[in-house]
JSON list of C-alpha atoms in Angstrom, two decimals:
[
{"chain": "A", "resi": 258, "resn": "UNK", "atom": "CA", "xyz": [179.65, 23.10, -16.39]},
{"chain": "A", "resi": 259, "resn": "UNK", "atom": "CA", "xyz": [180.25, 24.10, -12.90]},
{"chain": "A", "resi": 260, "resn": "UNK", "atom": "CA", "xyz": [177.90, 23.29, -10.20]},
{"chain": "A", "resi": 261, "resn": "UNK", "atom": "CA", "xyz": [177.29, 26.41, -7.30]},
{"chain": "A", "resi": 262, "resn": "UNK", "atom": "CA", "xyz": [179.38, 25.72, -4.23]},
{"chain": "A", "resi": 263, "resn": "UNK", "atom": "CA", "xyz": [177.08, 25.84, -0.90]},
{"chain": "A", "resi": 264, "resn": "UNK", "atom": "CA", "xyz": [177.91, 29.25, 0.16]},
{"chain": "A", "resi": 265, "resn": "UNK", "atom": "CA", "xyz": [176.70, 31.19, -3.39]},
{"chain": "A", "resi": 266, "resn": "UNK", "atom": "CA", "xyz": [173.52, 28.69, -3.19]},
{"chain": "A", "resi": 267, "resn": "UNK", "atom": "CA", "xyz": [172.64, 29.82, 0.37]},
{"chain": "A", "resi": 268, "resn": "UNK", "atom": "CA", "xyz": [173.49, 33.81, -0.71]},
{"chain": "A", "resi": 269, "resn": "UNK", "atom": "CA", "xyz": [170.81, 33.35, -3.89]},
{"chain": "A", "resi": 270, "resn": "UNK", "atom": "CA", "xyz": [168.50, 31.90, -1.18]},
{"chain": "A", "resi": 271, "resn": "UNK", "atom": "CA", "xyz": [168.55, 34.70, 0.73]},
{"chain": "A", "resi": 272, "resn": "UNK", "atom": "CA", "xyz": [168.45, 37.15, -1.72]},
{"chain": "A", "resi": 273, "resn": "UNK", "atom": "CA", "xyz": [164.95, 36.48, -3.08]},
{"chain": "A", "resi": 274, "resn": "UNK", "atom": "CA", "xyz": [163.41, 35.32, 0.52]},
{"chain": "A", "resi": 275, "resn": "UNK", "atom": "CA", "xyz": [160.82, 38.21, 1.28]},
{"chain": "A", "resi": 276, "resn": "UNK", "atom": "CA", "xyz": [161.30, 39.45, 5.06]},
{"chain": "A", "resi": 277, "resn": "UNK", "atom": "CA", "xyz": [158.85, 41.14, 6.66]},
{"chain": "A", "resi": 278, "resn": "UNK", "atom": "CA", "xyz": [159.81, 44.79, 7.32]},
{"chain": "A", "resi": 279, "resn": "UNK", "atom": "CA", "xyz": [159.42, 45.75, 10.88]},
{"chain": "A", "resi": 280, "resn": "UNK", "atom": "CA", "xyz": [159.02, 49.61, 11.83]},
{"chain": "A", "resi": 281, "resn": "UNK", "atom": "CA", "xyz": [159.54, 51.00, 14.82]},
{"chain": "A", "resi": 282, "resn": "UNK", "atom": "CA", "xyz": [158.87, 54.32, 16.76]},
{"chain": "A", "resi": 283, "resn": "UNK", "atom": "CA", "xyz": [161.91, 56.65, 17.14]},
{"chain": "A", "resi": 284, "resn": "UNK", "atom": "CA", "xyz": [160.09, 58.00, 20.38]},
{"chain": "A", "resi": 285, "resn": "UNK", "atom": "CA", "xyz": [159.74, 54.45, 22.23]},
{"chain": "A", "resi": 286, "resn": "UNK", "atom": "CA", "xyz": [160.84, 50.95, 21.81]},
{"chain": "A", "resi": 287, "resn": "UNK", "atom": "CA", "xyz": [157.96, 49.70, 19.77]},
{"chain": "A", "resi": 288, "resn": "UNK", "atom": "CA", "xyz": [158.45, 47.41, 16.85]},
{"chain": "A", "resi": 289, "resn": "UNK", "atom": "CA", "xyz": [155.65, 46.66, 14.92]},
{"chain": "A", "resi": 290, "resn": "UNK", "atom": "CA", "xyz": [155.18, 45.11, 11.34]},
{"chain": "A", "resi": 291, "resn": "UNK", "atom": "CA", "xyz": [152.94, 47.38, 9.54]},
{"chain": "A", "resi": 292, "resn": "UNK", "atom": "CA", "xyz": [150.40, 45.20, 7.73]},
{"chain": "A", "resi": 293, "resn": "UNK", "atom": "CA", "xyz": [147.87, 47.72, 8.26]},
{"chain": "A", "resi": 294, "resn": "UNK", "atom": "CA", "xyz": [148.86, 48.96, 11.60]},
{"chain": "A", "resi": 295, "resn": "UNK", "atom": "CA", "xyz": [149.14, 52.01, 13.08]},
{"chain": "A", "resi": 296, "resn": "UNK", "atom": "CA", "xyz": [151.29, 53.33, 16.13]},
{"chain": "A", "resi": 297, "resn": "UNK", "atom": "CA", "xyz": [150.58, 56.72, 17.86]},
{"chain": "A", "resi": 298, "resn": "UNK", "atom": "CA", "xyz": [153.79, 58.88, 18.11]},
{"chain": "A", "resi": 299, "resn": "UNK", "atom": "CA", "xyz": [152.13, 60.47, 21.16]},
{"chain": "A", "resi": 300, "resn": "UNK", "atom": "CA", "xyz": [150.99, 58.02, 23.59]},
{"chain": "A", "resi": 301, "resn": "UNK", "atom": "CA", "xyz": [152.98, 55.00, 22.13]},
{"chain": "A", "resi": 302, "resn": "UNK", "atom": "CA", "xyz": [150.21, 52.38, 21.62]},
{"chain": "A", "resi": 303, "resn": "UNK", "atom": "CA", "xyz": [150.14, 50.46, 18.21]},
{"chain": "A", "resi": 304, "resn": "UNK", "atom": "CA", "xyz": [146.88, 49.69, 16.81]},
{"chain": "A", "resi": 305, "resn": "UNK", "atom": "CA", "xyz": [145.83, 46.57, 14.42]},
{"chain": "A", "resi": 306, "resn": "UNK", "atom": "CA", "xyz": [144.20, 49.42, 11.97]},
{"chain": "A", "resi": 307, "resn": "UNK", "atom": "CA", "xyz": [144.01, 52.76, 11.17]},
{"chain": "A", "resi": 308, "resn": "UNK", "atom": "CA", "xyz": [140.38, 53.21, 11.76]},
{"chain": "A", "resi": 309, "resn": "UNK", "atom": "CA", "xyz": [141.33, 51.83, 15.46]},
{"chain": "A", "resi": 310, "resn": "UNK", "atom": "CA", "xyz": [144.40, 54.64, 15.63]},
{"chain": "A", "resi": 311, "resn": "UNK", "atom": "CA", "xyz": [141.77, 57.07, 14.38]},
{"chain": "A", "resi": 312, "resn": "UNK", "atom": "CA", "xyz": [139.12, 56.07, 16.92]},
{"chain": "A", "resi": 313, "resn": "UNK", "atom": "CA", "xyz": [141.53, 56.67, 20.08]},
{"chain": "A", "resi": 314, "resn": "UNK", "atom": "CA", "xyz": [142.08, 60.17, 19.03]},
{"chain": "A", "resi": 315, "resn": "UNK", "atom": "CA", "xyz": [139.32, 62.29, 20.94]},
{"chain": "A", "resi": 316, "resn": "UNK", "atom": "CA", "xyz": [139.30, 66.10, 20.97]},
{"chain": "A", "resi": 317, "resn": "UNK", "atom": "CA", "xyz": [143.24, 66.36, 19.77]},
{"chain": "A", "resi": 318, "resn": "UNK", "atom": "CA", "xyz": [144.22, 63.57, 23.03]},
{"chain": "A", "resi": 319, "resn": "UNK", "atom": "CA", "xyz": [144.32, 60.12, 23.24]},
{"chain": "A", "resi": 320, "resn": "UNK", "atom": "CA", "xyz": [142.07, 57.18, 24.76]},
{"chain": "A", "resi": 321, "resn": "UNK", "atom": "CA", "xyz": [144.22, 55.59, 27.33]},
{"chain": "A", "resi": 322, "resn": "UNK", "atom": "CA", "xyz": [144.23, 51.35, 28.05]},
{"chain": "A", "resi": 323, "resn": "UNK", "atom": "CA", "xyz": [141.21, 52.01, 30.39]},
{"chain": "A", "resi": 324, "resn": "UNK", "atom": "CA", "xyz": [139.25, 54.08, 28.14]},
{"chain": "A", "resi": 325, "resn": "UNK", "atom": "CA", "xyz": [140.14, 51.75, 25.10]},
{"chain": "A", "resi": 326, "resn": "UNK", "atom": "CA", "xyz": [138.58, 48.99, 27.22]},
{"chain": "A", "resi": 327, "resn": "UNK", "atom": "CA", "xyz": [135.69, 50.64, 28.16]},
{"chain": "A", "resi": 328, "resn": "UNK", "atom": "CA", "xyz": [134.95, 51.19, 24.57]},
{"chain": "A", "resi": 329, "resn": "UNK", "atom": "CA", "xyz": [135.32, 47.24, 23.79]},
{"chain": "A", "resi": 330, "resn": "UNK", "atom": "CA", "xyz": [138.77, 47.09, 22.64]},
{"chain": "A", "resi": 331, "resn": "UNK", "atom": "CA", "xyz": [141.31, 44.61, 23.74]},
{"chain": "A", "resi": 332, "resn": "UNK", "atom": "CA", "xyz": [145.41, 43.96, 23.45]},
{"chain": "A", "resi": 333, "resn": "UNK", "atom": "CA", "xyz": [146.11, 41.31, 21.20]},
{"chain": "A", "resi": 334, "resn": "UNK", "atom": "CA", "xyz": [148.88, 38.68, 22.05]},
{"chain": "A", "resi": 335, "resn": "UNK", "atom": "CA", "xyz": [151.14, 40.32, 19.67]},
{"chain": "A", "resi": 336, "resn": "UNK", "atom": "CA", "xyz": [150.71, 43.80, 21.51]},
{"chain": "A", "resi": 337, "resn": "UNK", "atom": "CA", "xyz": [147.97, 45.30, 18.96]},
{"chain": "A", "resi": 338, "resn": "UNK", "atom": "CA", "xyz": [144.99, 47.39, 20.20]},
{"chain": "A", "resi": 339, "resn": "UNK", "atom": "CA", "xyz": [142.04, 46.05, 18.03]},
{"chain": "A", "resi": 340, "resn": "UNK", "atom": "CA", "xyz": [138.26, 45.57, 18.72]},
{"chain": "A", "resi": 341, "resn": "UNK", "atom": "CA", "xyz": [137.37, 41.97, 19.51]},
{"chain": "A", "resi": 342, "resn": "UNK", "atom": "CA", "xyz": [135.96, 40.20, 16.44]},
{"chain": "A", "resi": 343, "resn": "UNK", "atom": "CA", "xyz": [131.76, 39.33, 16.70]},
{"chain": "A", "resi": 344, "resn": "UNK", "atom": "CA", "xyz": [131.31, 36.01, 17.60]},
{"chain": "A", "resi": 345, "resn": "UNK", "atom": "CA", "xyz": [129.23, 35.87, 14.77]},
{"chain": "A", "resi": 346, "resn": "UNK", "atom": "CA", "xyz": [132.03, 35.84, 12.28]},
{"chain": "A", "resi": 347, "resn": "UNK", "atom": "CA", "xyz": [134.18, 33.65, 13.94]},
{"chain": "A", "resi": 348, "resn": "UNK", "atom": "CA", "xyz": [134.82, 29.72, 12.58]},
{"chain": "A", "resi": 349, "resn": "UNK", "atom": "CA", "xyz": [132.66, 27.43, 14.40]},
{"chain": "A", "resi": 350, "resn": "UNK", "atom": "CA", "xyz": [134.30, 26.22, 17.59]},
{"chain": "A", "resi": 351, "resn": "UNK", "atom": "CA", "xyz": [136.80, 28.91, 17.51]},
{"chain": "A", "resi": 352, "resn": "UNK", "atom": "CA", "xyz": [137.08, 31.45, 20.76]},
{"chain": "A", "resi": 353, "resn": "UNK", "atom": "CA", "xyz": [138.15, 35.12, 20.91]}
]
């Protein structure tokens, strides 16, 4: 029985590795991993949830960054608009 060469081992490992799918918008340069995220094709803001996306649409238009901040949204380190997690749900000693 022959042993596989190094190249075929790398190919096999690559074939079975699960890479996160990255989505992109055709109207801007935004890219995101869509695990529950929602990108607006109108204002090109990306939200951490469908609910966040839905709440930013008011009367057929989009709320801008200033209006979102006024409603308690914040921009995460990963570029997703989200509502801050209530302090009482954070693990002990963790800051927002």
